[in-house]
mmCIF file of C-alpha atoms (C1' of nucleotides) in Angstrom:
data_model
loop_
_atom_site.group_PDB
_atom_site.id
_atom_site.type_symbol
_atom_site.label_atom_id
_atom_site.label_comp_id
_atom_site.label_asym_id
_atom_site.label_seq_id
_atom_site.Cartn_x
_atom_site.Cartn_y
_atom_site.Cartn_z
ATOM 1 C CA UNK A 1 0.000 0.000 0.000
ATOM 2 C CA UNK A 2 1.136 3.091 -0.798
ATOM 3 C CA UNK A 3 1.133 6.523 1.078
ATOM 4 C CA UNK A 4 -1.343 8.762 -0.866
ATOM 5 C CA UNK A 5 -2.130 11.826 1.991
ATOM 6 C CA UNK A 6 -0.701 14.521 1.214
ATOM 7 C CA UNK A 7 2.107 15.804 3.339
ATOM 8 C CA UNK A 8 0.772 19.263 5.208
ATOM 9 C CA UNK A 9 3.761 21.782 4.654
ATOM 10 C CA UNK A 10 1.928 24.686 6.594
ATOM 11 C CA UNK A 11 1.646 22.420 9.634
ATOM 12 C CA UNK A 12 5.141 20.987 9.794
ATOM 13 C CA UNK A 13 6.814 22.630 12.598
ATOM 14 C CA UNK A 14 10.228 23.852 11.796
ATOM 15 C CA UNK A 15 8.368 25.250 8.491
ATOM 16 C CA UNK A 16 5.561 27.014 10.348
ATOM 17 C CA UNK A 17 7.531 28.084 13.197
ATOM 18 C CA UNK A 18 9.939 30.134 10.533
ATOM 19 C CA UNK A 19 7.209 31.336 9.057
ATOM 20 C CA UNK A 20 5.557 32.780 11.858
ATOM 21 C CA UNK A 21 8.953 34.055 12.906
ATOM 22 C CA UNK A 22 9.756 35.875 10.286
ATOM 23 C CA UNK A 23 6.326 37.938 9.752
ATOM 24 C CA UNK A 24 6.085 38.763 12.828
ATOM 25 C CA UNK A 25 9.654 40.169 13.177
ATOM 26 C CA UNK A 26 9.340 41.911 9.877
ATOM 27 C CA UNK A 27 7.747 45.293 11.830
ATOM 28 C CA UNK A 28 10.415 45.348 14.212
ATOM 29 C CA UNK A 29 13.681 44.958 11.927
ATOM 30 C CA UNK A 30 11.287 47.962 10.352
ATOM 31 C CA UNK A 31 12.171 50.074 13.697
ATOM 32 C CA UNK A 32 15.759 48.862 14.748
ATOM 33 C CA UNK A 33 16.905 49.189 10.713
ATOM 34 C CA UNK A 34 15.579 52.640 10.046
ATOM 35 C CA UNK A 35 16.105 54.315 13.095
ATOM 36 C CA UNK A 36 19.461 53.215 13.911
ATOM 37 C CA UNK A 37 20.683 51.286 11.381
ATOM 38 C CA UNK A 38 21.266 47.786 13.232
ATOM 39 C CA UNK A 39 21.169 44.420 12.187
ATOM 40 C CA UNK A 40 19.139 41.640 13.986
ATOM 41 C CA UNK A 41 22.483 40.232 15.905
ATOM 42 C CA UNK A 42 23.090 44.028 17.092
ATOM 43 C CA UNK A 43 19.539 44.960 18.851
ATOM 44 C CA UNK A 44 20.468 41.565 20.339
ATOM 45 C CA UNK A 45 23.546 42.130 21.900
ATOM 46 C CA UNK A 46 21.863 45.752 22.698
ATOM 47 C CA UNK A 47 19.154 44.126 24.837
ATOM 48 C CA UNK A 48 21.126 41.969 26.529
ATOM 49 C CA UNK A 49 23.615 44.580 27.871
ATOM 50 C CA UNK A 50 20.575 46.649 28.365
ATOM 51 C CA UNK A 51 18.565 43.955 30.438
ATOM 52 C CA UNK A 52 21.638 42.380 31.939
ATOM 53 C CA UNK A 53 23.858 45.422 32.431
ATOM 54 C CA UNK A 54 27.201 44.580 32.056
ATOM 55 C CA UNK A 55 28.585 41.170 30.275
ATOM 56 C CA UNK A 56 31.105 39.959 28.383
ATOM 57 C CA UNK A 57 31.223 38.560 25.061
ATOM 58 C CA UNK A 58 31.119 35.186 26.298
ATOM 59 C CA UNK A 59 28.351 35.713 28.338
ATOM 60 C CA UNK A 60 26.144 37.484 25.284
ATOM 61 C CA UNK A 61 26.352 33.871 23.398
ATOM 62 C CA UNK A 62 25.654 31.915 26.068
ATOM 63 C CA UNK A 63 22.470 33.666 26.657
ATOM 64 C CA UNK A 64 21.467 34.366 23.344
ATOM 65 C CA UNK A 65 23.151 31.415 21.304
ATOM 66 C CA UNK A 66 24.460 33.370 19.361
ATOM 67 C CA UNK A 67 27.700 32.409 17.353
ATOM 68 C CA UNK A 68 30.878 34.304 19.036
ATOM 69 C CA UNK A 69 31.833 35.655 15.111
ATOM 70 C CA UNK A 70 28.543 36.951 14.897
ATOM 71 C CA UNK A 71 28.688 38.497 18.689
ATOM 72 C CA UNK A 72 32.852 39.747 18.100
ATOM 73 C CA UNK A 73 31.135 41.657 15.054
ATOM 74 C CA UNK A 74 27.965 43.102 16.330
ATOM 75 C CA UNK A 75 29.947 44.019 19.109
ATOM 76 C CA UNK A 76 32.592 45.928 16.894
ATOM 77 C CA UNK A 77 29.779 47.661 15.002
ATOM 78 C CA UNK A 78 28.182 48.834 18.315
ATOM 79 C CA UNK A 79 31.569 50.246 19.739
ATOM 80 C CA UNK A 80 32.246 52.174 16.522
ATOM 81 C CA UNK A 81 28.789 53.742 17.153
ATOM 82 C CA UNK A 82 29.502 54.559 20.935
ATOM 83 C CA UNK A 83 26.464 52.434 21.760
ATOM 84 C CA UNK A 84 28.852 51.059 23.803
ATOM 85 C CA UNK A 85 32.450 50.812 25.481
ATOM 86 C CA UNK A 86 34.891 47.490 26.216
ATOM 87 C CA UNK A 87 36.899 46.993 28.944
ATOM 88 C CA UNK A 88 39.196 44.610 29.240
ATOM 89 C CA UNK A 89 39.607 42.423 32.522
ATOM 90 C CA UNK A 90 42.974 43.323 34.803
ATOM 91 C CA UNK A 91 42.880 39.923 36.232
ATOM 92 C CA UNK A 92 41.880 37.880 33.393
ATOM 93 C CA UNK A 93 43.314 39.993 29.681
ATOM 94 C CA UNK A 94 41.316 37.806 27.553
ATOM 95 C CA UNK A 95 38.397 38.934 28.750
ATOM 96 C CA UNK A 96 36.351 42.472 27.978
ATOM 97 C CA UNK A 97 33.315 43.663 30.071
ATOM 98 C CA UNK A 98 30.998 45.591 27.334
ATOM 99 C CA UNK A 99 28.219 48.119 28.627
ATOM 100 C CA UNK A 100 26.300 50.434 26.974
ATOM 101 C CA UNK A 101 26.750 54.633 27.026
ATOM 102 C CA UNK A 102 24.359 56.838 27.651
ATOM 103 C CA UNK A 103 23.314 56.661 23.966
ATOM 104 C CA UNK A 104 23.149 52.871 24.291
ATOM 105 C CA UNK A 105 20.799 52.957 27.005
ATOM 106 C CA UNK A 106 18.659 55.557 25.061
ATOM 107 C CA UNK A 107 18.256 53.741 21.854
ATOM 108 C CA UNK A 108 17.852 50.546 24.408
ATOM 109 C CA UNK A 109 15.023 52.147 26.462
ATOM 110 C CA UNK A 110 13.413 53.441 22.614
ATOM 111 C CA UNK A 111 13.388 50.377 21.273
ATOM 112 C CA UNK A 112 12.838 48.647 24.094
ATOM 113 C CA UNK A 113 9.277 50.997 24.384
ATOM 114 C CA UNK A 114 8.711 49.667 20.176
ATOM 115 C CA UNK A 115 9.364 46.175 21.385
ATOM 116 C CA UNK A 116 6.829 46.197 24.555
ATOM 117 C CA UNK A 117 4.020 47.732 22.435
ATOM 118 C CA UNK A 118 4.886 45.193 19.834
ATOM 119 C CA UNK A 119 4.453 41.808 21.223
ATOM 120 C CA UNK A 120 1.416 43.666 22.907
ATOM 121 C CA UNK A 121 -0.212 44.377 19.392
ATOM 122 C CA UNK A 122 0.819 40.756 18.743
ATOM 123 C CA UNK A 123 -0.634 39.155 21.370
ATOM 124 C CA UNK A 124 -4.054 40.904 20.694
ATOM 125 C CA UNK A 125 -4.614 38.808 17.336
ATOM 126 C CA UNK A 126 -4.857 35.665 20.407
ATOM 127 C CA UNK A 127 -6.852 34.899 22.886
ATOM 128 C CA UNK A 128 -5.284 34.715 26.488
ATOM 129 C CA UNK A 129 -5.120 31.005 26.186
ATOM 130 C CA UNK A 130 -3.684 30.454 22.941
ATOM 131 C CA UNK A 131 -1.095 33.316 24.121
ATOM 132 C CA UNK A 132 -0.495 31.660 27.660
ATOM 133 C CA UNK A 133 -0.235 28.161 25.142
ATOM 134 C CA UNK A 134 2.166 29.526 22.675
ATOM 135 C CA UNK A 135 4.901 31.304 25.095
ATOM 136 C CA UNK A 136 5.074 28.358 27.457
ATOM 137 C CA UNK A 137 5.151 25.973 24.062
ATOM 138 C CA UNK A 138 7.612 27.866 22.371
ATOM 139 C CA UNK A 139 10.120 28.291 25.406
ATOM 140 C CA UNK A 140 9.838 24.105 25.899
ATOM 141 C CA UNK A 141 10.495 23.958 21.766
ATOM 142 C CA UNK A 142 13.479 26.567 22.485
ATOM 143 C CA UNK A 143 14.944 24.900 25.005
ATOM 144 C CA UNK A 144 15.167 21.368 23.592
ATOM 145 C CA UNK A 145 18.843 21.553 21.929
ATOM 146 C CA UNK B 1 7.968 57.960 38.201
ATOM 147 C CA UNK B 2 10.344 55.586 36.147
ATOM 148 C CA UNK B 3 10.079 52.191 34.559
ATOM 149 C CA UNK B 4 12.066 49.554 36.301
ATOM 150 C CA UNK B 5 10.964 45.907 35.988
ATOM 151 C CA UNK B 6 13.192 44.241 33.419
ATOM 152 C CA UNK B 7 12.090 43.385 30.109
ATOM 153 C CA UNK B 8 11.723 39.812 28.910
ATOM 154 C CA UNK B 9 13.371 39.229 26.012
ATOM 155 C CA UNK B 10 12.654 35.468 26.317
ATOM 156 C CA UNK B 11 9.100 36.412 26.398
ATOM 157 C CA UNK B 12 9.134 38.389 23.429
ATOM 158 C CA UNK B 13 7.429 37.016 20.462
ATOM 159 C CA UNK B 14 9.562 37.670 17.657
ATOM 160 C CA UNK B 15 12.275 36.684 19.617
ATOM 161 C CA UNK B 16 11.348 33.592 20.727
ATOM 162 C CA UNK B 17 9.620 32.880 17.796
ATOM 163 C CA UNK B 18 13.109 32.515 16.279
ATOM 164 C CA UNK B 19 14.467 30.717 18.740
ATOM 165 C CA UNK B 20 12.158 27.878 18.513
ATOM 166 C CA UNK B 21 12.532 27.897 14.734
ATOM 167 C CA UNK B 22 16.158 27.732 14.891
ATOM 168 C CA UNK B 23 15.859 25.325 17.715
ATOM 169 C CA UNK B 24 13.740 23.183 16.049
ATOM 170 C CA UNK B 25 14.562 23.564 12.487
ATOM 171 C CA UNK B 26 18.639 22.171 12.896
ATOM 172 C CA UNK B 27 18.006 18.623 13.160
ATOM 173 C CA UNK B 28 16.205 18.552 10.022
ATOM 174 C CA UNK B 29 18.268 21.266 8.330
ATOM 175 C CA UNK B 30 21.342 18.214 8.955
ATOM 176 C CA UNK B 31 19.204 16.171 7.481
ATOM 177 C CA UNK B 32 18.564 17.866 3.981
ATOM 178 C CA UNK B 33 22.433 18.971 4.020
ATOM 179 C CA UNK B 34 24.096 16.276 5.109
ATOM 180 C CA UNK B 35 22.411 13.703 2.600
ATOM 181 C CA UNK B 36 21.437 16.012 -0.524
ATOM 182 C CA UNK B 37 23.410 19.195 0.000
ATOM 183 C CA UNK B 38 20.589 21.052 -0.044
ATOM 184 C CA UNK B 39 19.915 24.388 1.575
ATOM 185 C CA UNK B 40 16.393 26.008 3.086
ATOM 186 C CA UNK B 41 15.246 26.915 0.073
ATOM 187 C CA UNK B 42 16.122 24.179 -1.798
ATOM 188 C CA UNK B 43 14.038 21.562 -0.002
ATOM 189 C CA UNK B 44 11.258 23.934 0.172
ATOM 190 C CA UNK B 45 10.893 23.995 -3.182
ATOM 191 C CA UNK B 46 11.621 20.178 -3.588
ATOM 192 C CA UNK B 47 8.735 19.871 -1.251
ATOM 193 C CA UNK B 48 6.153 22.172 -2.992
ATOM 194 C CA UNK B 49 7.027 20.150 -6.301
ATOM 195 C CA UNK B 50 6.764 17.149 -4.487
ATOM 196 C CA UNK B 51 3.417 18.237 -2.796
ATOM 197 C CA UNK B 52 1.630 19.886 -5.752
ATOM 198 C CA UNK B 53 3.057 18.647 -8.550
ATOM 199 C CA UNK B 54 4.138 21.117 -11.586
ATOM 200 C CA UNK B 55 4.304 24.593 -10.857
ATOM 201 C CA UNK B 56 6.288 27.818 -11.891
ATOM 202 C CA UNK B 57 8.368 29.387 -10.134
ATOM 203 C CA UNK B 58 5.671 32.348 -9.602
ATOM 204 C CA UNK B 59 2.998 29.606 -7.824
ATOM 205 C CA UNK B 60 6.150 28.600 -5.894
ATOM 206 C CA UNK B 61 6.860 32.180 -4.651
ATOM 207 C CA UNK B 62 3.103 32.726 -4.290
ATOM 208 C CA UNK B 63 2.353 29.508 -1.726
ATOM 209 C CA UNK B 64 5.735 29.646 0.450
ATOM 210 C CA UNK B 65 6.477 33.550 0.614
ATOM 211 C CA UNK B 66 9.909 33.082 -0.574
ATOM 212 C CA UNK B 67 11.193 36.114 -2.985
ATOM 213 C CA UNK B 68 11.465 35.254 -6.260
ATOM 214 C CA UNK B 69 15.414 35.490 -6.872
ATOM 215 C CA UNK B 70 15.880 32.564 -3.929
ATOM 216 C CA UNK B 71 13.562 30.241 -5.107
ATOM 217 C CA UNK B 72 15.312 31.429 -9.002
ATOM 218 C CA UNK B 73 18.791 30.193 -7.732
ATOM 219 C CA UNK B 74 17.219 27.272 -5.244
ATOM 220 C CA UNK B 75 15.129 25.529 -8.825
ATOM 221 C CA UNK B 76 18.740 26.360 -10.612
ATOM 222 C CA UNK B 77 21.081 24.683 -8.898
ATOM 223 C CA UNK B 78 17.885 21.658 -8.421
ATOM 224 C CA UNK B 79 18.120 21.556 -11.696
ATOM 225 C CA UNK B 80 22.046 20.983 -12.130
ATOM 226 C CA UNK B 81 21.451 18.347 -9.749
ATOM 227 C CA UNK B 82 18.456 16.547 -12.325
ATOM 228 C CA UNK B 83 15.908 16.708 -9.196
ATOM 229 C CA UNK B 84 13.585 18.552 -11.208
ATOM 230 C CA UNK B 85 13.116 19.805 -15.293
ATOM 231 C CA UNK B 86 12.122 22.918 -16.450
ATOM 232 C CA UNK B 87 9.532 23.037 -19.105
ATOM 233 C CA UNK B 88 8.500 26.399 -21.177
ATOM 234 C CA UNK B 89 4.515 27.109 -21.755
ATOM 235 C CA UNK B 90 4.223 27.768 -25.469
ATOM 236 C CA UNK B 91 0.987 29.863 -24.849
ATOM 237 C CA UNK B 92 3.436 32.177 -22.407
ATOM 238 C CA UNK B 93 6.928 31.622 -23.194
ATOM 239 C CA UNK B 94 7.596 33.602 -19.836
ATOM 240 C CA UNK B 95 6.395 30.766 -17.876
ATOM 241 C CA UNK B 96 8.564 27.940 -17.212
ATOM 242 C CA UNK B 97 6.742 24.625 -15.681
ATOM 243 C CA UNK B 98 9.096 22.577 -13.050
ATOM 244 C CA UNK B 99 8.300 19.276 -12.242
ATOM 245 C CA UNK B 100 10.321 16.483 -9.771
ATOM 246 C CA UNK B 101 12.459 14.059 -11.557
ATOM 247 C CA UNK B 102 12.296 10.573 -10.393
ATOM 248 C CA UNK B 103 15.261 11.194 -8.185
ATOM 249 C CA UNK B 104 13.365 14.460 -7.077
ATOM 250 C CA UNK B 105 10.748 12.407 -5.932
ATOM 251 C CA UNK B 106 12.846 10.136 -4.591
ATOM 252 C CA UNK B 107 14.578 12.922 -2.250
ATOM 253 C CA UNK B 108 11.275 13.961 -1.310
ATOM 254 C CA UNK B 109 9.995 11.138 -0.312
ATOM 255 C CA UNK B 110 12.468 10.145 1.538
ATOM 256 C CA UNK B 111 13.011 13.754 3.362
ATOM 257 C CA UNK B 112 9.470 14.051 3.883
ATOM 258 C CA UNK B 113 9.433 10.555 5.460
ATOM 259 C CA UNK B 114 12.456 12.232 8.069
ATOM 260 C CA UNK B 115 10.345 15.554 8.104
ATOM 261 C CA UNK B 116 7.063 13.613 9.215
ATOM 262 C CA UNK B 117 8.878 11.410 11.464
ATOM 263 C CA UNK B 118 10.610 14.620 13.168
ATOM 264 C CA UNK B 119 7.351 16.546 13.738
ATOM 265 C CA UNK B 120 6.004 13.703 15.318
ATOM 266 C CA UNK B 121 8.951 13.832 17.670
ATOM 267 C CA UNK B 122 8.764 17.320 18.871
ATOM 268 C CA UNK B 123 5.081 17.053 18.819
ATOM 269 C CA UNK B 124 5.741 14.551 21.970
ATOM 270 C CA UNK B 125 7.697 17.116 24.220
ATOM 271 C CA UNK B 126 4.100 19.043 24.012
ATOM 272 C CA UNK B 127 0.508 17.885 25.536
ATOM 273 C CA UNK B 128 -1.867 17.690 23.065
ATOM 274 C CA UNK B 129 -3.674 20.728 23.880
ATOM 275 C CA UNK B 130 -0.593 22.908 23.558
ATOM 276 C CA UNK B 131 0.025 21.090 20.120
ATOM 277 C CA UNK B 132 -3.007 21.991 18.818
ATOM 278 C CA UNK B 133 -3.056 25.760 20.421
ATOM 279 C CA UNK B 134 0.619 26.340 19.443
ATOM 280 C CA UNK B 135 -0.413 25.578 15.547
ATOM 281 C CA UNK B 136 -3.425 27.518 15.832
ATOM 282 C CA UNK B 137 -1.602 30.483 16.995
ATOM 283 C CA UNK B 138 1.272 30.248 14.746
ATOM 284 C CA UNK B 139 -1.060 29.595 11.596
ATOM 285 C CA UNK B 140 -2.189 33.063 12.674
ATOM 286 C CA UNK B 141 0.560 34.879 13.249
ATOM 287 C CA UNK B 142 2.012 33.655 10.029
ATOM 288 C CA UNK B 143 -0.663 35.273 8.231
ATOM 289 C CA UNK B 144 -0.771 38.314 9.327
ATOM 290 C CA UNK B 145 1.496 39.847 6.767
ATOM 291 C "C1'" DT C 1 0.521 48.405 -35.756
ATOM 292 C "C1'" DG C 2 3.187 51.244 -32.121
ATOM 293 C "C1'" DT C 3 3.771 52.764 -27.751
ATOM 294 C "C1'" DT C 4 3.551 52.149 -22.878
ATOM 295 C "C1'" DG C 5 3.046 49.284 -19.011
ATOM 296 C "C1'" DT C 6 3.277 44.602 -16.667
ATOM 297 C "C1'" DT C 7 4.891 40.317 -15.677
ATOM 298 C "C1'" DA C 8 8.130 35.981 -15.063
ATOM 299 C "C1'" DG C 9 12.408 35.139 -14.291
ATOM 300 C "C1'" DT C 10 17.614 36.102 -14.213
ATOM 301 C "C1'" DT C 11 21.790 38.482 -13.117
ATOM 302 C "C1'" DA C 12 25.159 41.657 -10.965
ATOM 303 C "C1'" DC C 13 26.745 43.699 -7.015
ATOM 304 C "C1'" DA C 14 26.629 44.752 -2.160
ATOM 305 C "C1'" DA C 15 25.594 43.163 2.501
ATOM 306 C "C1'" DA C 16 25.638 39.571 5.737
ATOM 307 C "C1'" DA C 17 26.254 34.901 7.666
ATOM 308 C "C1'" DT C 18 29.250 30.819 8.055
ATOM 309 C "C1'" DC C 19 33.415 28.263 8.927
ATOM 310 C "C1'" DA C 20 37.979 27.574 9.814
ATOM 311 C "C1'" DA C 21 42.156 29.274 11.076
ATOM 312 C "C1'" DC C 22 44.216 32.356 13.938
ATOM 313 C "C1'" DC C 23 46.269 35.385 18.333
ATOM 314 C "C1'" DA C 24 46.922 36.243 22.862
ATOM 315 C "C1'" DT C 25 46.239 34.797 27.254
ATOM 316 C "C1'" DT C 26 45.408 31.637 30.957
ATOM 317 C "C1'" DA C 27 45.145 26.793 32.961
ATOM 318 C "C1'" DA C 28 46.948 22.173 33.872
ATOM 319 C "C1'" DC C 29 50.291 19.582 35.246
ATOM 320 C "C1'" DA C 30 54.520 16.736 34.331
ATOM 321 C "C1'" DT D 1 59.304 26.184 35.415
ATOM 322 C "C1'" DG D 2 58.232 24.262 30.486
ATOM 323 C "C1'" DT D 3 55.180 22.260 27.614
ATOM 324 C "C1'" DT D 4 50.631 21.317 26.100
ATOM 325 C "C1'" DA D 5 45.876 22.225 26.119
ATOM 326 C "C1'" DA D 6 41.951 25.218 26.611
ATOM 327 C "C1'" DT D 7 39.641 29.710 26.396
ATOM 328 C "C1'" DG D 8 37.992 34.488 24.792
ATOM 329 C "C1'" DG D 9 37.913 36.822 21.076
ATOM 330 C "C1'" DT D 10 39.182 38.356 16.158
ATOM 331 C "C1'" DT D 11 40.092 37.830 11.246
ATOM 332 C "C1'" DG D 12 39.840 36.135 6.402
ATOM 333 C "C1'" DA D 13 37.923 33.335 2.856
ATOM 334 C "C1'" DT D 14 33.802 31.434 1.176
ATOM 335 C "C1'" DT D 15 28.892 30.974 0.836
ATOM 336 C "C1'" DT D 16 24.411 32.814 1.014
ATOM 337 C "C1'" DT D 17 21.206 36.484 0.981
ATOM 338 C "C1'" DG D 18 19.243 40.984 -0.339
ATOM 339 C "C1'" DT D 19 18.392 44.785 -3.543
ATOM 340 C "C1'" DA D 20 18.094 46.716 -7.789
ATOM 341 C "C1'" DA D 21 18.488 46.660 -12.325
ATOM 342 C "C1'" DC D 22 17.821 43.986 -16.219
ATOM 343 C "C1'" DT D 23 15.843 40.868 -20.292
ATOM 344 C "C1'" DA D 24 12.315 38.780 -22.718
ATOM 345 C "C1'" DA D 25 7.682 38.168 -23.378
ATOM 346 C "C1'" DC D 26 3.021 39.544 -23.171
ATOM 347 C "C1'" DA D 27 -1.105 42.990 -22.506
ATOM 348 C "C1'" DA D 28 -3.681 47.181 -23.268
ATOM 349 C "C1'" DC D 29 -5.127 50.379 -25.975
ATOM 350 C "C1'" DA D 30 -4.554 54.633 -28.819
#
DNA sequence: TGTTGTTAGTTACAAAATCAACCATTAACA
DNA sequence: TGTTAATGGTTGATTTTGTAACTAACAACA
């Protein structure tokens, strides 16, 4: 016998969840790209210097997962831009402590502001359940690896 | 009076919408590369060929979102490999028809077999009602654009 | 017909992501 | 100590993507 059911493309997870990724990040990179010329890695590295305070590189890519080339480079990019300064270590040279300036922190707290009002406007094309649903299902599908 | 409580970047859709993609997505992406040497696009196409038969490259860009100059190079370099033939309408000799060779279908099958298999899998590290929720949602989300 | 506008698909060039090799520094330990 | 391994971070080469401009074919309509 022979398998005749078509296979269901829209429903197959790692296609779906891209898809839903990327519309629903389109708006954003909108914000971040226009108004201060980042890339997705860089608003990244932003918010978690802006969140965590201050971290090194290392600690960026363990939170985020992000690859250390990508981090080294966003990192450069945000430096030349006095989003942010390094500091290297005294006890440990291999090591730099990045934090953001003051203009850091302000185009942290703007698009920080963009971000909340966002995934607000988001969340109000769900109800409360599929929203409560999704986060906690998406963090278990996140954490897996 | 100022704002204080931390933001969540782990809660934040588009965020975490790409981590779970990413997440979720590798196993299968080592899949398609590792025994094909395909990329994204390339078994996304295989798999709308495989799925709806013959289609241009317009009906391909139509159903999957992709723009039109990946899923150009992704159905060139398919077609280097013989998975799939190109065919010119004479009514509209703009229009090129593309259709799965039998060692297209062959990779399909046998990816969709691994991609059916997979879902399945994560599909277990959810309850059933956060399967069906999570799908729901993302189905919406994904076509909001 | 001839002109103008659209459309399907490709190509060229710039921007970005990936991967491996690379420094400099510290750790481990014979 | 001296040697080897591991770590934090950067760099360079290659691959992939993104953007715009392009070609060829068709459509609309004066």
């Amino acid at each position: 016998m022979t398998e005749n059911t078509p296979f269901d493309l829209q429903n197959f997870l790692p296609y779906l969840l891209n898809q839903a990724a990327e519309e629903s990040s389109l708006a954003f990179q909108q914000v971040y790209k226009d108004r201060y010329g980042m890339l997705r890695t860089e608003w990244r590295v932003l918010f978690h210097l802006g969140i965590y305070g201050r971290l090194t590189a290392k600690e960026i890519g363990e939170r985020s997962k992000m690859h250390k080339t990508k981090i080294s480079r966003a990192v450069a990019r945000l430096a030349d831009r006095r989003f942010l300064t390094r500091e290297q270590d005294d006890r440990d040279r291999r090591l730099e402590y990045l934090e953001l300036t003051a203009s850091g922190r302000a185009a942290y707290g703007d698009l920080r502001g963009v971000a909340e009002r966002y995934d607000a406007q988001l969340s109000e094309t769900l109800s409360p359940d599929e929203n409560r649903l999704l986060r906690q299902a998406l963090q278990k599908l996140a954490r897996m690896g």
